[in-house]
Amino acid sequence: MYIVMLGAPGTGKGTVGGLLSKELNIPHISSGEIFRNYIKKHNKLGKEIESYITEGKLVPDELAIQLIEKRLEEPDTKNGAILDGFPRTENQAIVLNKFLEEKGKRINIAVDLSLPDKEIIDRIVKRRTCPNTECREIYNIDFKPPKVDGICDKCGTKLIQRIDDNEETVKQRLETYHTISEGLIKYYKKQDILYTVKLNNKSDLTTLDIVEDIKEYLNKN
Ligand code: ATP
Ligand code: MG
């Protein structure tokens, strides 16, 4: 089963994707996280990726596709994957479809999480992330603070603020997102696998509710 998580930055792709991954027992593959791991290596490729990410720009298609396909060749994806952040352009979506088709596989659902921009900016600047790749818990200093300031409740790792989680970069990321997302959403709508979840910070739709709704959709389709 392949699930694509669409949606602007900060809408909960990582949180929903992480929970879905546990429930469905398929890996959660976050393109942003893969790129951040390359950045940590401090080599030429990492530096190149960092220059795009810190500006809120997309990593060029060719490079993004190459690195994600490499990940999708790993054996833990034999039963599928939750793709978070990839595809992000219509071209990436077309290439991914071809890649899966060649393996006799397909995308079962494209989940579009939508939240007003104003609320996104507020969420992201207050977001803190557990950098432990086995954990990846996400906090918000306002509405989901850790029990001990700056420390992950689950694994005790020191929380970080992502290099691109500041107001200026978020605004650029949102602009990038809105420019390219329309085509991507239309592409999945045409294939009749688009599932939209409308969110706002006041709604009481929890991550659990969203995951249950997605599972129900998958059972029916
Ligand atoms: P969130 O903040 O909720 O995690 P996001 O979508 O902004 O959402 P990531 O998915 O972690 O964050 O991506 C971080 C950055 O990595 C993006 O701003 C972009 O520069 C780059 N990136 C991630 N996925 C892709 C992709 N498929 N193609 C090109 N660039 C990408
Ligand atoms: Mg993410």
PDB file of C-alpha atoms and ligand atoms in Angstrom:
ATOM      1  CA  MET A   1       0.000   0.000   0.000  1.00  0.00           C
ATOM      2  CA  TYR A   2       1.356   3.425  -0.968  1.00  0.00           C
ATOM      3  CA  ILE A   3       0.036   6.543   0.717  1.00  0.00           C
ATOM      4  CA  VAL A   4       1.035  10.023  -0.395  1.00  0.00           C
ATOM      5  CA  MET A   5       0.799  12.825   2.162  1.00  0.00           C
ATOM      6  CA  LEU A   6       0.125  16.169   0.479  1.00  0.00           C
ATOM      7  CA  GLY A   7      -0.367  19.437   2.309  1.00  0.00           C
ATOM      8  CA  ALA A   8       1.562  22.593   3.092  1.00  0.00           C
ATOM      9  CA  PRO A   9       4.382  22.691   5.650  1.00  0.00           C
ATOM     10  CA  GLY A  10       3.205  22.346   9.214  1.00  0.00           C
ATOM     11  CA  THR A  11      -0.151  20.763   8.441  1.00  0.00           C
ATOM     12  CA  GLY A  12       0.714  17.510  10.193  1.00  0.00           C
ATOM     13  CA  LYS A  13       1.992  15.300   7.366  1.00  0.00           C
ATOM     14  CA  GLY A  14       4.732  14.005   9.620  1.00  0.00           C
ATOM     15  CA  THR A  15       2.493  13.381  12.644  1.00  0.00           C
ATOM     16  CA  VAL A  16      -0.306  11.708  10.695  1.00  0.00           C
ATOM     17  CA  GLY A  17       2.191   9.826   8.518  1.00  0.00           C
ATOM     18  CA  GLY A  18       4.081   8.564  11.564  1.00  0.00           C
ATOM     19  CA  LEU A  19       0.966   7.167  13.193  1.00  0.00           C
ATOM     20  CA  LEU A  20      -0.289   5.629   9.951  1.00  0.00           C
ATOM     21  CA  SER A  21       3.092   3.976   9.528  1.00  0.00           C
ATOM     22  CA  LYS A  22       2.800   2.270  12.924  1.00  0.00           C
ATOM     23  CA  GLU A  23      -0.787   1.184  12.354  1.00  0.00           C
ATOM     24  CA  LEU A  24      -0.258  -0.140   8.836  1.00  0.00           C
ATOM     25  CA  ASN A  25       3.242  -1.438   9.496  1.00  0.00           C
ATOM     26  CA  ILE A  26       4.839   0.198   6.465  1.00  0.00           C
ATOM     27  CA  PRO A  27       7.733   2.691   6.604  1.00  0.00           C
ATOM     28  CA  HIS A  28       7.210   6.434   6.872  1.00  0.00           C
ATOM     29  CA  ILE A  29       9.465   8.087   4.319  1.00  0.00           C
ATOM     30  CA  SER A  30       9.887  11.824   4.728  1.00  0.00           C
ATOM     31  CA  SER A  31      11.756  13.507   1.886  1.00  0.00           C
ATOM     32  CA  GLY A  32      12.592  16.484   4.107  1.00  0.00           C
ATOM     33  CA  GLU A  33      14.092  14.177   6.695  1.00  0.00           C
ATOM     34  CA  ILE A  34      16.138  12.320   4.093  1.00  0.00           C
ATOM     35  CA  PHE A  35      17.496  15.651   2.870  1.00  0.00           C
ATOM     36  CA  ARG A  36      18.248  16.833   6.406  1.00  0.00           C
ATOM     37  CA  ASN A  37      20.238  13.641   6.949  1.00  0.00           C
ATOM     38  CA  TYR A  38      22.325  14.424   3.868  1.00  0.00           C
ATOM     39  CA  ILE A  39      22.921  17.927   5.251  1.00  0.00           C
ATOM     40  CA  LYS A  40      24.302  16.405   8.456  1.00  0.00           C
ATOM     41  CA  LYS A  41      26.993  14.647   6.437  1.00  0.00           C
ATOM     42  CA  HIS A  42      28.537  18.071   5.619  1.00  0.00           C
ATOM     43  CA  ASN A  43      29.706  16.908   2.194  1.00  0.00           C
ATOM     44  CA  LYS A  44      29.232  18.560  -1.207  1.00  0.00           C
ATOM     45  CA  LEU A  45      25.807  17.025  -1.786  1.00  0.00           C
ATOM     46  CA  GLY A  46      24.681  17.966   1.741  1.00  0.00           C
ATOM     47  CA  LYS A  47      25.831  21.562   1.221  1.00  0.00           C
ATOM     48  CA  GLU A  48      23.982  21.779  -2.075  1.00  0.00           C
ATOM     49  CA  ILE A  49      20.760  20.506  -0.481  1.00  0.00           C
ATOM     50  CA  GLU A  50      21.169  22.878   2.464  1.00  0.00           C
ATOM     51  CA  SER A  51      21.377  25.896   0.163  1.00  0.00           C
ATOM     52  CA  TYR A  52      17.887  25.164  -1.197  1.00  0.00           C
ATOM     53  CA  ILE A  53      16.264  24.217   2.098  1.00  0.00           C
ATOM     54  CA  THR A  54      17.469  27.240   4.068  1.00  0.00           C
ATOM     55  CA  GLU A  55      15.988  29.480   1.392  1.00  0.00           C
ATOM     56  CA  GLY A  56      12.653  27.685   1.453  1.00  0.00           C
ATOM     57  CA  LYS A  57      13.177  26.564  -2.150  1.00  0.00           C
ATOM     58  CA  LEU A  58      12.649  23.093  -3.520  1.00  0.00           C
ATOM     59  CA  VAL A  59      15.503  20.714  -4.084  1.00  0.00           C
ATOM     60  CA  PRO A  60      15.693  20.321  -7.913  1.00  0.00           C
ATOM     61  CA  ASP A  61      13.398  17.595  -9.235  1.00  0.00           C
ATOM     62  CA  GLU A  62      16.147  15.431 -10.662  1.00  0.00           C
ATOM     63  CA  LEU A  63      18.011  15.240  -7.367  1.00  0.00           C
ATOM     64  CA  ALA A  64      14.867  14.763  -5.260  1.00  0.00           C
ATOM     65  CA  ILE A  65      13.683  11.944  -7.521  1.00  0.00           C
ATOM     66  CA  GLN A  66      17.064  10.229  -7.495  1.00  0.00           C
ATOM     67  CA  LEU A  67      17.353  10.240  -3.698  1.00  0.00           C
ATOM     68  CA  ILE A  68      13.775   9.146  -3.019  1.00  0.00           C
ATOM     69  CA  GLU A  69      13.828   6.370  -5.603  1.00  0.00           C
ATOM     70  CA  LYS A  70      16.989   5.101  -3.927  1.00  0.00           C
ATOM     71  CA  ARG A  71      15.097   4.958  -0.645  1.00  0.00           C
ATOM     72  CA  LEU A  72      12.138   3.230  -2.318  1.00  0.00           C
ATOM     73  CA  GLU A  73      14.431   0.457  -3.546  1.00  0.00           C
ATOM     74  CA  GLU A  74      15.167  -0.604   0.028  1.00  0.00           C
ATOM     75  CA  PRO A  75      13.649  -3.925   1.111  1.00  0.00           C
ATOM     76  CA  ASP A  76      11.521  -2.533   3.955  1.00  0.00           C
ATOM     77  CA  THR A  77       9.233  -0.974   1.323  1.00  0.00           C
ATOM     78  CA  LYS A  78       8.144  -4.339  -0.090  1.00  0.00           C
ATOM     79  CA  ASN A  79       4.615  -3.844   1.316  1.00  0.00           C
ATOM     80  CA  GLY A  80       4.459  -0.148   0.542  1.00  0.00           C
ATOM     81  CA  ALA A  81       5.254   3.157   2.226  1.00  0.00           C
ATOM     82  CA  ILE A  82       3.858   6.414   3.527  1.00  0.00           C
ATOM     83  CA  LEU A  83       5.382   9.146   1.403  1.00  0.00           C
ATOM     84  CA  ASP A  84       5.589  12.449   3.240  1.00  0.00           C
ATOM     85  CA  GLY A  85       6.777  15.432   1.206  1.00  0.00           C
ATOM     86  CA  PHE A  86       7.288  13.490  -2.013  1.00  0.00           C
ATOM     87  CA  PRO A  87       6.009  13.919  -4.678  1.00  0.00           C
ATOM     88  CA  ARG A  88       5.889  17.660  -4.401  1.00  0.00           C
ATOM     89  CA  THR A  89       5.655  18.640  -8.061  1.00  0.00           C
ATOM     90  CA  GLU A  90       3.496  17.249 -10.824  1.00  0.00           C
ATOM     91  CA  ASN A  91       6.622  16.020 -12.575  1.00  0.00           C
ATOM     92  CA  GLN A  92       7.688  14.087  -9.445  1.00  0.00           C
ATOM     93  CA  ALA A  93       4.194  12.570  -9.272  1.00  0.00           C
ATOM     94  CA  ILE A  94       4.354  11.416 -12.888  1.00  0.00           C
ATOM     95  CA  VAL A  95       7.810   9.887 -12.377  1.00  0.00           C
ATOM     96  CA  LEU A  96       6.662   8.164  -9.170  1.00  0.00           C
ATOM     97  CA  ASN A  97       3.619   6.680 -10.895  1.00  0.00           C
ATOM     98  CA  LYS A  98       5.871   5.236 -13.602  1.00  0.00           C
ATOM     99  CA  PHE A  99       8.314   3.900 -11.020  1.00  0.00           C
ATOM    100  CA  LEU A 100       5.552   2.108  -9.101  1.00  0.00           C
ATOM    101  CA  GLU A 101       3.800   0.917 -12.239  1.00  0.00           C
ATOM    102  CA  GLU A 102       6.976  -0.847 -13.354  1.00  0.00           C
ATOM    103  CA  LYS A 103       6.860  -2.774 -10.097  1.00  0.00           C
ATOM    104  CA  GLY A 104       3.158  -3.579 -10.510  1.00  0.00           C
ATOM    105  CA  LYS A 105       2.260  -1.205  -7.660  1.00  0.00           C
ATOM    106  CA  ARG A 106       0.150   1.904  -7.305  1.00  0.00           C
ATOM    107  CA  ILE A 107      -0.734   4.738  -4.964  1.00  0.00           C
ATOM    108  CA  ASN A 108      -3.872   3.932  -2.952  1.00  0.00           C
ATOM    109  CA  ILE A 109      -4.619   7.390  -1.563  1.00  0.00           C
ATOM    110  CA  ALA A 110      -3.254  10.940  -1.703  1.00  0.00           C
ATOM    111  CA  VAL A 111      -4.135  12.721   1.533  1.00  0.00           C
ATOM    112  CA  ASP A 112      -4.336  16.512   1.288  1.00  0.00           C
ATOM    113  CA  LEU A 113      -4.174  18.154   4.725  1.00  0.00           C
ATOM    114  CA  SER A 114      -5.268  21.764   4.424  1.00  0.00           C
ATOM    115  CA  LEU A 115      -4.907  24.525   6.993  1.00  0.00           C
ATOM    116  CA  PRO A 116      -5.051  28.339   6.610  1.00  0.00           C
ATOM    117  CA  ASP A 117      -1.606  29.961   6.113  1.00  0.00           C
ATOM    118  CA  LYS A 118      -1.889  32.195   9.182  1.00  0.00           C
ATOM    119  CA  GLU A 119      -2.324  29.175  11.411  1.00  0.00           C
ATOM    120  CA  ILE A 120       0.507  27.359   9.665  1.00  0.00           C
ATOM    121  CA  ILE A 121       3.008  30.132  10.384  1.00  0.00           C
ATOM    122  CA  ASP A 122       2.013  30.165  14.038  1.00  0.00           C
ATOM    123  CA  ARG A 123       2.354  26.398  14.282  1.00  0.00           C
ATOM    124  CA  ILE A 124       5.733  26.217  12.601  1.00  0.00           C
ATOM    125  CA  VAL A 125       7.587  28.918  14.480  1.00  0.00           C
ATOM    126  CA  LYS A 126       6.510  27.248  17.717  1.00  0.00           C
ATOM    127  CA  ARG A 127       7.348  23.739  16.532  1.00  0.00           C
ATOM    128  CA  ARG A 128      10.120  21.741  18.163  1.00  0.00           C
ATOM    129  CA  THR A 129      11.265  18.431  16.725  1.00  0.00           C
ATOM    130  CA  CYS A 130      12.917  15.377  18.226  1.00  0.00           C
ATOM    131  CA  PRO A 131      15.942  14.749  15.988  1.00  0.00           C
ATOM    132  CA  ASN A 132      16.197  11.076  17.006  1.00  0.00           C
ATOM    133  CA  THR A 133      15.237   9.264  13.779  1.00  0.00           C
ATOM    134  CA  GLU A 134      13.770   6.358  15.743  1.00  0.00           C
ATOM    135  CA  CYS A 135      11.420   8.756  17.546  1.00  0.00           C
ATOM    136  CA  ARG A 136      10.717  11.967  15.560  1.00  0.00           C
ATOM    137  CA  GLU A 137       8.108  13.212  18.040  1.00  0.00           C
ATOM    138  CA  ILE A 138       6.850  16.702  17.234  1.00  0.00           C
ATOM    139  CA  TYR A 139       6.017  19.325  19.906  1.00  0.00           C
ATOM    140  CA  ASN A 140       4.530  22.803  19.956  1.00  0.00           C
ATOM    141  CA  ILE A 141       5.700  25.103  22.731  1.00  0.00           C
ATOM    142  CA  ASP A 142       2.125  26.416  23.023  1.00  0.00           C
ATOM    143  CA  PHE A 143      -0.304  23.558  22.620  1.00  0.00           C
ATOM    144  CA  LYS A 144       1.859  20.454  22.986  1.00  0.00           C
ATOM    145  CA  PRO A 145       4.864  21.368  25.137  1.00  0.00           C
ATOM    146  CA  PRO A 146       7.248  18.656  26.375  1.00  0.00           C
ATOM    147  CA  LYS A 147       7.021  17.860  30.090  1.00  0.00           C
ATOM    148  CA  VAL A 148      10.613  19.003  30.614  1.00  0.00           C
ATOM    149  CA  ASP A 149      11.531  22.123  28.679  1.00  0.00           C
ATOM    150  CA  GLY A 150      13.526  21.257  25.539  1.00  0.00           C
ATOM    151  CA  ILE A 151      13.618  17.491  26.137  1.00  0.00           C
ATOM    152  CA  CYS A 152      11.655  14.807  24.276  1.00  0.00           C
ATOM    153  CA  ASP A 153       9.107  13.081  26.560  1.00  0.00           C
ATOM    154  CA  LYS A 154       9.423   9.835  24.657  1.00  0.00           C
ATOM    155  CA  CYS A 155      13.179   9.303  24.304  1.00  0.00           C
ATOM    156  CA  GLY A 156      14.929  12.045  26.326  1.00  0.00           C
ATOM    157  CA  THR A 157      16.729  13.545  23.312  1.00  0.00           C
ATOM    158  CA  LYS A 158      17.314  17.305  23.232  1.00  0.00           C
ATOM    159  CA  LEU A 159      14.661  18.902  20.999  1.00  0.00           C
ATOM    160  CA  ILE A 160      15.653  21.095  18.091  1.00  0.00           C
ATOM    161  CA  GLN A 161      14.128  23.822  15.991  1.00  0.00           C
ATOM    162  CA  ARG A 162      14.587  22.971  12.314  1.00  0.00           C
ATOM    163  CA  ILE A 163      16.810  25.343  10.308  1.00  0.00           C
ATOM    164  CA  ASP A 164      13.838  26.164   8.086  1.00  0.00           C
ATOM    165  CA  ASP A 165      11.306  26.653  10.908  1.00  0.00           C
ATOM    166  CA  ASN A 166      11.543  30.428  11.188  1.00  0.00           C
ATOM    167  CA  GLU A 167       9.006  32.991  10.043  1.00  0.00           C
ATOM    168  CA  GLU A 168      10.917  34.221   7.005  1.00  0.00           C
ATOM    169  CA  THR A 169      11.647  30.753   5.596  1.00  0.00           C
ATOM    170  CA  VAL A 170       8.121  29.532   6.355  1.00  0.00           C
ATOM    171  CA  LYS A 171       6.640  32.356   4.291  1.00  0.00           C
ATOM    172  CA  GLN A 172       8.910  31.383   1.391  1.00  0.00           C
ATOM    173  CA  ARG A 173       8.016  27.691   1.820  1.00  0.00           C
ATOM    174  CA  LEU A 174       4.305  28.555   1.749  1.00  0.00           C
ATOM    175  CA  GLU A 175       4.733  30.615  -1.386  1.00  0.00           C
ATOM    176  CA  THR A 176       6.616  27.744  -3.027  1.00  0.00           C
ATOM    177  CA  TYR A 177       3.942  25.316  -1.882  1.00  0.00           C
ATOM    178  CA  HIS A 178       0.985  27.303  -3.207  1.00  0.00           C
ATOM    179  CA  THR A 179       2.657  27.818  -6.584  1.00  0.00           C
ATOM    180  CA  ILE A 180       3.163  24.109  -7.218  1.00  0.00           C
ATOM    181  CA  SER A 181       0.516  22.296  -5.187  1.00  0.00           C
ATOM    182  CA  GLU A 182      -2.429  23.083  -7.429  1.00  0.00           C
ATOM    183  CA  GLY A 183      -1.125  20.941 -10.279  1.00  0.00           C
ATOM    184  CA  LEU A 184      -0.284  18.111  -7.928  1.00  0.00           C
ATOM    185  CA  ILE A 185      -3.705  18.126  -6.297  1.00  0.00           C
ATOM    186  CA  LYS A 186      -5.430  18.188  -9.695  1.00  0.00           C
ATOM    187  CA  TYR A 187      -3.255  15.285 -10.816  1.00  0.00           C
ATOM    188  CA  TYR A 188      -4.449  13.044  -7.973  1.00  0.00           C
ATOM    189  CA  LYS A 189      -8.017  14.293  -8.218  1.00  0.00           C
ATOM    190  CA  LYS A 190      -8.072  13.179 -11.848  1.00  0.00           C
ATOM    191  CA  GLN A 191      -6.996   9.714 -10.727  1.00  0.00           C
ATOM    192  CA  ASP A 192      -9.786   9.738  -8.170  1.00  0.00           C
ATOM    193  CA  ILE A 193      -7.539   9.020  -5.178  1.00  0.00           C
ATOM    194  CA  LEU A 194      -7.542  12.481  -3.582  1.00  0.00           C
ATOM    195  CA  TYR A 195      -8.720  12.624   0.029  1.00  0.00           C
ATOM    196  CA  THR A 196      -8.955  16.140   1.480  1.00  0.00           C
ATOM    197  CA  VAL A 197      -8.961  16.930   5.194  1.00  0.00           C
ATOM    198  CA  LYS A 198      -9.895  20.514   6.059  1.00  0.00           C
ATOM    199  CA  LEU A 199      -8.292  21.605   9.316  1.00  0.00           C
ATOM    200  CA  ASN A 200      -8.144  24.688  11.490  1.00  0.00           C
ATOM    201  CA  ASN A 201      -6.495  25.210  14.849  1.00  0.00           C
ATOM    202  CA  LYS A 202      -9.887  25.392  16.555  1.00  0.00           C
ATOM    203  CA  SER A 203     -11.211  22.163  15.077  1.00  0.00           C
ATOM    204  CA  ASP A 204     -11.275  19.189  17.379  1.00  0.00           C
ATOM    205  CA  LEU A 205     -10.234  16.753  14.682  1.00  0.00           C
ATOM    206  CA  THR A 206      -7.326  14.895  16.299  1.00  0.00           C
ATOM    207  CA  THR A 207      -4.493  13.020  14.600  1.00  0.00           C
ATOM    208  CA  LEU A 208      -6.215   9.814  15.683  1.00  0.00           C
ATOM    209  CA  ASP A 209      -9.491  10.868  14.013  1.00  0.00           C
ATOM    210  CA  ILE A 210      -7.678  11.677  10.774  1.00  0.00           C
ATOM    211  CA  VAL A 211      -5.883   8.334  10.810  1.00  0.00           C
ATOM    212  CA  GLU A 212      -9.145   6.468  11.440  1.00  0.00           C
ATOM    213  CA  ASP A 213     -10.845   8.307   8.565  1.00  0.00           C
ATOM    214  CA  ILE A 214      -7.974   7.463   6.218  1.00  0.00           C
ATOM    215  CA  LYS A 215      -8.125   3.792   7.221  1.00  0.00           C
ATOM    216  CA  GLU A 216     -11.861   3.769   6.586  1.00  0.00           C
ATOM    217  CA  TYR A 217     -11.308   5.248   3.120  1.00  0.00           C
ATOM    218  CA  LEU A 218      -8.657   2.607   2.388  1.00  0.00           C
ATOM    219  CA  ASN A 219     -10.986  -0.193   3.449  1.00  0.00           C
ATOM    220  CA  LYS A 220     -13.684   1.048   1.116  1.00  0.00           C
ATOM    221  CA  ASN A 221     -11.477   1.688  -1.909  1.00  0.00           C
TER     222      ASN A 221
HETATM  223  P1  ATP B   1       6.739  20.134   7.397  1.00  0.00           P
HETATM  224  O1  ATP B   1       7.322  21.430   7.827  1.00  0.00           O
HETATM  225  O2  ATP B   1       5.367  19.932   7.893  1.00  0.00           O
HETATM  226  O3  ATP B   1       7.619  18.957   7.615  1.00  0.00           O
HETATM  227  P2  ATP B   1       7.589  20.744   4.790  1.00  0.00           P
HETATM  228  O4  ATP B   1       6.890  20.149   3.640  1.00  0.00           O
HETATM  229  O5  ATP B   1       7.900  22.181   4.700  1.00  0.00           O
HETATM  230  O6  ATP B   1       6.612  20.290   5.885  1.00  0.00           O
HETATM  231  P3  ATP B   1       9.745  18.926   4.623  1.00  0.00           P
HETATM  232  O7  ATP B   1       8.861  18.022   3.861  1.00  0.00           O
HETATM  233  O8  ATP B   1      10.518  18.406   5.754  1.00  0.00           O
HETATM  234  O9  ATP B   1       8.971  20.148   5.179  1.00  0.00           O
HETATM  235  O10 ATP B   1      10.721  19.579   3.549  1.00  0.00           O
HETATM  236  C1  ATP B   1      11.706  20.507   3.928  1.00  0.00           C
HETATM  237  C2  ATP B   1      12.370  21.081   2.685  1.00  0.00           C
HETATM  238  O11 ATP B   1      12.986  20.020   1.935  1.00  0.00           O
HETATM  239  C3  ATP B   1      11.445  21.741   1.685  1.00  0.00           C
HETATM  240  O12 ATP B   1      11.182  23.086   2.008  1.00  0.00           O
HETATM  241  C4  ATP B   1      12.225  21.581   0.379  1.00  0.00           C
HETATM  242  O13 ATP B   1      13.263  22.522   0.315  1.00  0.00           O
HETATM  243  C5  ATP B   1      12.863  20.240   0.527  1.00  0.00           C
HETATM  244  N1  ATP B   1      12.011  19.159  -0.040  1.00  0.00           N
HETATM  245  C6  ATP B   1      11.312  18.222   0.644  1.00  0.00           C
HETATM  246  N2  ATP B   1      10.681  17.364  -0.181  1.00  0.00           N
HETATM  247  C7  ATP B   1      10.976  17.771  -1.447  1.00  0.00           C
HETATM  248  C8  ATP B   1      10.624  17.304  -2.734  1.00  0.00           C
HETATM  249  N3  ATP B   1       9.822  16.255  -2.921  1.00  0.00           N
HETATM  250  N4  ATP B   1      11.129  17.968  -3.809  1.00  0.00           N
HETATM  251  C9  ATP B   1      11.924  19.007  -3.654  1.00  0.00           C
HETATM  252  N5  ATP B   1      12.297  19.517  -2.468  1.00  0.00           N
HETATM  253  C10 ATP B   1      11.838  18.920  -1.360  1.00  0.00           C
HETATM  254 MG    MG B   2       7.446  17.035   7.556  1.00  0.00          MG
END
